[in-house]
CSV table of C-alpha atoms in Angstrom, one decimal:
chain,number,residue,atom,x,y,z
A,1,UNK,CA,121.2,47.4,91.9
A,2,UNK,CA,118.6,47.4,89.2
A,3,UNK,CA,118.7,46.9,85.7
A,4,UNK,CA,117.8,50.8,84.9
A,5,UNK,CA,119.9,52.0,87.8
A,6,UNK,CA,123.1,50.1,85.9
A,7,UNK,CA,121.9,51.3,82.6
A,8,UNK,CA,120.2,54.6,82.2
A,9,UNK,CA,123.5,56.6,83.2
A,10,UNK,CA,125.3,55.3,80.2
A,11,UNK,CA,125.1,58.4,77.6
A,12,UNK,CA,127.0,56.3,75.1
A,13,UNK,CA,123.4,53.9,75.3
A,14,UNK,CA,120.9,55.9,76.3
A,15,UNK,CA,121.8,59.4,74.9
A,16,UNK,CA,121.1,60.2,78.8
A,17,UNK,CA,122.9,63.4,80.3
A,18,UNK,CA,121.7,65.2,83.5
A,19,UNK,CA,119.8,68.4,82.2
A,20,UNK,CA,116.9,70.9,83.3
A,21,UNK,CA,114.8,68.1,82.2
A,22,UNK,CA,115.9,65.4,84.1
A,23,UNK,CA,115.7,67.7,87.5
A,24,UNK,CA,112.3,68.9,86.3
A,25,UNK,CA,111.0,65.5,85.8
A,26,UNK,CA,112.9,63.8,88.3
A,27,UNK,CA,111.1,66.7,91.2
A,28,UNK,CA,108.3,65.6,89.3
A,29,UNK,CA,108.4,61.9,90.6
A,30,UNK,CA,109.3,60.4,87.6
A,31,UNK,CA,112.1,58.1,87.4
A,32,UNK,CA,115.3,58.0,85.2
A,33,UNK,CA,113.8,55.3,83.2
A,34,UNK,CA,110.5,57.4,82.2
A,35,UNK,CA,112.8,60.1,80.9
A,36,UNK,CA,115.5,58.1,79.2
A,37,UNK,CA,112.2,55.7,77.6
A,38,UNK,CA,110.8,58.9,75.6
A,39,UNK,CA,114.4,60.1,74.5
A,40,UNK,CA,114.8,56.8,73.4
A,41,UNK,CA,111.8,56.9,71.4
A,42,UNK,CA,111.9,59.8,70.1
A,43,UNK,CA,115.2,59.1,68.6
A,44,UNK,CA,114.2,56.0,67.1
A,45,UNK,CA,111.8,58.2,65.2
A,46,UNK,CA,114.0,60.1,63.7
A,47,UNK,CA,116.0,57.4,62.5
A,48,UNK,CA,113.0,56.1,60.9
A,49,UNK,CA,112.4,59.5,59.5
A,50,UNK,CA,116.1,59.9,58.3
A,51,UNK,CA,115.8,56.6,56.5
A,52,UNK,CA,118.2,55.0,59.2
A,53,UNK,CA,115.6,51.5,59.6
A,54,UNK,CA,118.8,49.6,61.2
A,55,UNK,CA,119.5,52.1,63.7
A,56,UNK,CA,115.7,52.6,64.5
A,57,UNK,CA,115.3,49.0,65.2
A,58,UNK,CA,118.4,49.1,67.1
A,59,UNK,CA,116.8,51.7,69.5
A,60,UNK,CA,113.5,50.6,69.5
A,61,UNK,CA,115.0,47.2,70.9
A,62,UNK,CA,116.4,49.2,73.5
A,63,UNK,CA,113.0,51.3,74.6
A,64,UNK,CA,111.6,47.9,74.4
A,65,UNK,CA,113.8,46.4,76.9
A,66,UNK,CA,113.7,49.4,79.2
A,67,UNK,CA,109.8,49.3,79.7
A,68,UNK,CA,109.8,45.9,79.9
A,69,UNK,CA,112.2,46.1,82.8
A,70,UNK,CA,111.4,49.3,84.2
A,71,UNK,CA,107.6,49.8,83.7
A,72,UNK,CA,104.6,47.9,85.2
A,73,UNK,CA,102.7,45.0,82.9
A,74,UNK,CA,99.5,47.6,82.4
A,75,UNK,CA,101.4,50.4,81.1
A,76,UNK,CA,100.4,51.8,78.0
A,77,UNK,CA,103.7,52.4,77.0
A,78,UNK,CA,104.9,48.9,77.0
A,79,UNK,CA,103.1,49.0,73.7
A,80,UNK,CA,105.1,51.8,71.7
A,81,UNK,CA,108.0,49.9,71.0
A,82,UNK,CA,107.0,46.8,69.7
A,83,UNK,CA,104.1,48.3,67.7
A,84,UNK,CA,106.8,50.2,65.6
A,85,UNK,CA,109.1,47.2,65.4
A,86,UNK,CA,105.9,45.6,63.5
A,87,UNK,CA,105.3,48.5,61.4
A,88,UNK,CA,109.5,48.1,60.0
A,89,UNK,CA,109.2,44.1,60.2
A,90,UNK,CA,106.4,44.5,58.0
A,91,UNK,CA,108.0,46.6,55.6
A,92,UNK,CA,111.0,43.9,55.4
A,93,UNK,CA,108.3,41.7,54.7
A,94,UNK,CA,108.9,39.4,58.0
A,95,UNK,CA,105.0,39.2,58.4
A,96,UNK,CA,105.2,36.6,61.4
A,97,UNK,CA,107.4,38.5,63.4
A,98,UNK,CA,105.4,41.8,62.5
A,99,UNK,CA,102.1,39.9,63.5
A,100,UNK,CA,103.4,39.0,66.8
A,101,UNK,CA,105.2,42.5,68.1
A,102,UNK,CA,101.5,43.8,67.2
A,103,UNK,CA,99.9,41.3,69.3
A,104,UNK,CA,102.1,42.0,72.0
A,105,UNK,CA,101.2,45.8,71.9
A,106,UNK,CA,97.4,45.0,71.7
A,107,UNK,CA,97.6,43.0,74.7
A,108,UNK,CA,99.0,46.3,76.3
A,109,UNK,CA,96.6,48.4,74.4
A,110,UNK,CA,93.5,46.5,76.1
A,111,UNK,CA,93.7,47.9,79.1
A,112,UNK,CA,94.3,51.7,77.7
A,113,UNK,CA,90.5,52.9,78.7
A,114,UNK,CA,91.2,52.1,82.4
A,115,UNK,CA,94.8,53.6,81.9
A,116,UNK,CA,93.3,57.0,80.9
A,117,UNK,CA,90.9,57.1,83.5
A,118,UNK,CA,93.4,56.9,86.1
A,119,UNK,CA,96.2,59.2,84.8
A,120,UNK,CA,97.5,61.7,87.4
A,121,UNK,CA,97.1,65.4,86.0
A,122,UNK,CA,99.5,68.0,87.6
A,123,UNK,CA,98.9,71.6,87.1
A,124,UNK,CA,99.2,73.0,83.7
A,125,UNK,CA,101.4,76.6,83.6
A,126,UNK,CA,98.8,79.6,82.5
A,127,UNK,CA,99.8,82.9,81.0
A,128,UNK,CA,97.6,84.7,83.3
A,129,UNK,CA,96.3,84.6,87.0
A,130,UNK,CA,92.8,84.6,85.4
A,131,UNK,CA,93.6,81.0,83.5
A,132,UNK,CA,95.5,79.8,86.6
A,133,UNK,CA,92.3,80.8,89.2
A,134,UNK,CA,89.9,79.4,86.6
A,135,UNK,CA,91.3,76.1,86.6
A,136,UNK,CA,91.6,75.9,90.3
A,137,UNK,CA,88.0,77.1,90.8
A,138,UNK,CA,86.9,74.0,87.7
A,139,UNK,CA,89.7,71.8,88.6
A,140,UNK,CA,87.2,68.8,88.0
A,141,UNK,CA,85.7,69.8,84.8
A,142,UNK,CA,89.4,70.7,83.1
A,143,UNK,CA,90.5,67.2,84.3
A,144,UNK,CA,87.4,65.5,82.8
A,145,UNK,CA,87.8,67.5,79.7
A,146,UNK,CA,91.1,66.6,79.5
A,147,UNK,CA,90.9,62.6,79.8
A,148,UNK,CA,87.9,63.0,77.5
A,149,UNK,CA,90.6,64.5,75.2
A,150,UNK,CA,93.3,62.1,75.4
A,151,UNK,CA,90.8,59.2,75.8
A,152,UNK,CA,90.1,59.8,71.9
A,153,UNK,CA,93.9,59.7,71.0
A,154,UNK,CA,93.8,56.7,72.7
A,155,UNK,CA,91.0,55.5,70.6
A,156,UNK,CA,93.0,56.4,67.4
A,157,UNK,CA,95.8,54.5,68.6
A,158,UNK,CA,93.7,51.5,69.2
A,159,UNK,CA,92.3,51.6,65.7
A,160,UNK,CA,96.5,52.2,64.5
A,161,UNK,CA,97.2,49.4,66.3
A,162,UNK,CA,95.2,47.1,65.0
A,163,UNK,CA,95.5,48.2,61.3
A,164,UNK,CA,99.8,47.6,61.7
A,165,UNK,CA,100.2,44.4,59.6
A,166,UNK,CA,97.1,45.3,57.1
A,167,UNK,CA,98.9,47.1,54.3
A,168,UNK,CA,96.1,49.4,54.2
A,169,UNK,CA,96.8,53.3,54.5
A,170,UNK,CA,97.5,55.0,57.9
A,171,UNK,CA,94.1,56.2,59.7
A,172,UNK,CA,95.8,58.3,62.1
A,173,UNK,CA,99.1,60.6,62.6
A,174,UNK,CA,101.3,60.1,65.7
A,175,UNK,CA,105.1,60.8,65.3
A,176,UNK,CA,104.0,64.2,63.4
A,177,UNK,CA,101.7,65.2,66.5
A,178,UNK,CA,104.0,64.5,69.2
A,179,UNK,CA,105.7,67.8,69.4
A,180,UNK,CA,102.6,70.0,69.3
A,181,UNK,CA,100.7,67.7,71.7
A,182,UNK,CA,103.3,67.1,74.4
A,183,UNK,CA,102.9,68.7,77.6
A,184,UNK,CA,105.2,70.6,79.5
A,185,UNK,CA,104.8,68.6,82.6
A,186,UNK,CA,105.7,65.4,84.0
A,187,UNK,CA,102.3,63.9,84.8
A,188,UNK,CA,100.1,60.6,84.0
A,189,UNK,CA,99.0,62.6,80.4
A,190,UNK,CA,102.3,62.4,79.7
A,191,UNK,CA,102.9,58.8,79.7
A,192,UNK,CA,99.6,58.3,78.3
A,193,UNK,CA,100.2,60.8,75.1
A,194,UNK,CA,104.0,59.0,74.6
A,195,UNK,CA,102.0,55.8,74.5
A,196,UNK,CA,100.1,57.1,72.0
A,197,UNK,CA,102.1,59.4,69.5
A,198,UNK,CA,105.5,58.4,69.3
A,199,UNK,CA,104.7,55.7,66.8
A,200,UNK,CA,105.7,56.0,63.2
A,201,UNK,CA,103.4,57.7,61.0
A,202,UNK,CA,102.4,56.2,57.8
């Protein structure tokens, strides 16, 4: 049995219950793991938000452990966890320990360009047949439009990367995006777009 079959069904750990969610994504061909990885996530956020560092570091440990065990070396999301771990070791002034979460999220982040390129797209829901039969008639331009897309909030989370242990002023907002850019589907943009936003902001 693996380590996320054991683990992911624990509610007490994972905040993890068996929802619409879960059966849409799991239909989808994502695994327990992908889902409980971005709940995980996006509570440690709010913790962080809330003021709650100890808890946040508490579950960003945890996300960090689950894509480490779960996810393969190249995914972008390997990177999430530890890049905000830097960001709240920074702030406790630990700057070795911030320096090297961050260089273990920009080994991740190296590969993010090939990443992008080959993220599966599933259909997008449409308010009308005209939207739907217009995508399916320019199915390769929408796709190319839409990796162009996330390939430059990719590019801002390179830069946000690489700017975690500098002191200097955010470039970019993540955390504050996440809810207005994630998509209703269970795809490869997905993944890509968790990679990228759920990361503290400021």
């Amino acid at each position: 049995m693996s380590f996320t079959e054991t683990n992911t069904s624990a509610p007490r750990i994972w905040g993890f219950r068996p929802d619409a969610e879960l059966r849409a994504a799991r239909a989808a061909g994502w695994s327990r793991a992908d889902l409980a990885w971005e709940r995980l996530m996006e509570r440690a956020l709010a913790a962080a938000a809330a003021g709650r560092s100890r808890q946040a570091m508490r579950l960003f440990r945890l996300a960090d452990l689950l894509a480490r065990a779960a996810f393969p070396a190249a995914d972008l999301r390997r990177s999430a966890a530890p890049a905000n771990l830097a960001v709240l070791h920074f702030r406790r002034g630990a700057l070795a320990e911030a320096e090297r979460l961050q260089a273990r999220a920009l080994r991740v982040w190296a590969g993010a360009a090939e990443q992008v390129a080959a993220m599966r797209i599933a259909p997008r829901s449409r308010s009308s047949l005209f939207h739907l039969r217009m995508e399916a008639l320019h199915r390769d331009t929408f796709h190319a439009n839409l990796k162009t897309r996330v390939g430059r909030i990719a590019a801002e989370t390179g830069e946000t990367l690489r700017n975690l242990t500098s002191g200097r002023a955010a470039l970019h907002r993540h955390a504050s995006r996440w809810r207005g850019e994630k998509p209703t589907v269970f795809d490869g943009t997905r993944k890509v777009l968790g990679a990228c936003l759920l990361l503290l902001d400021g």
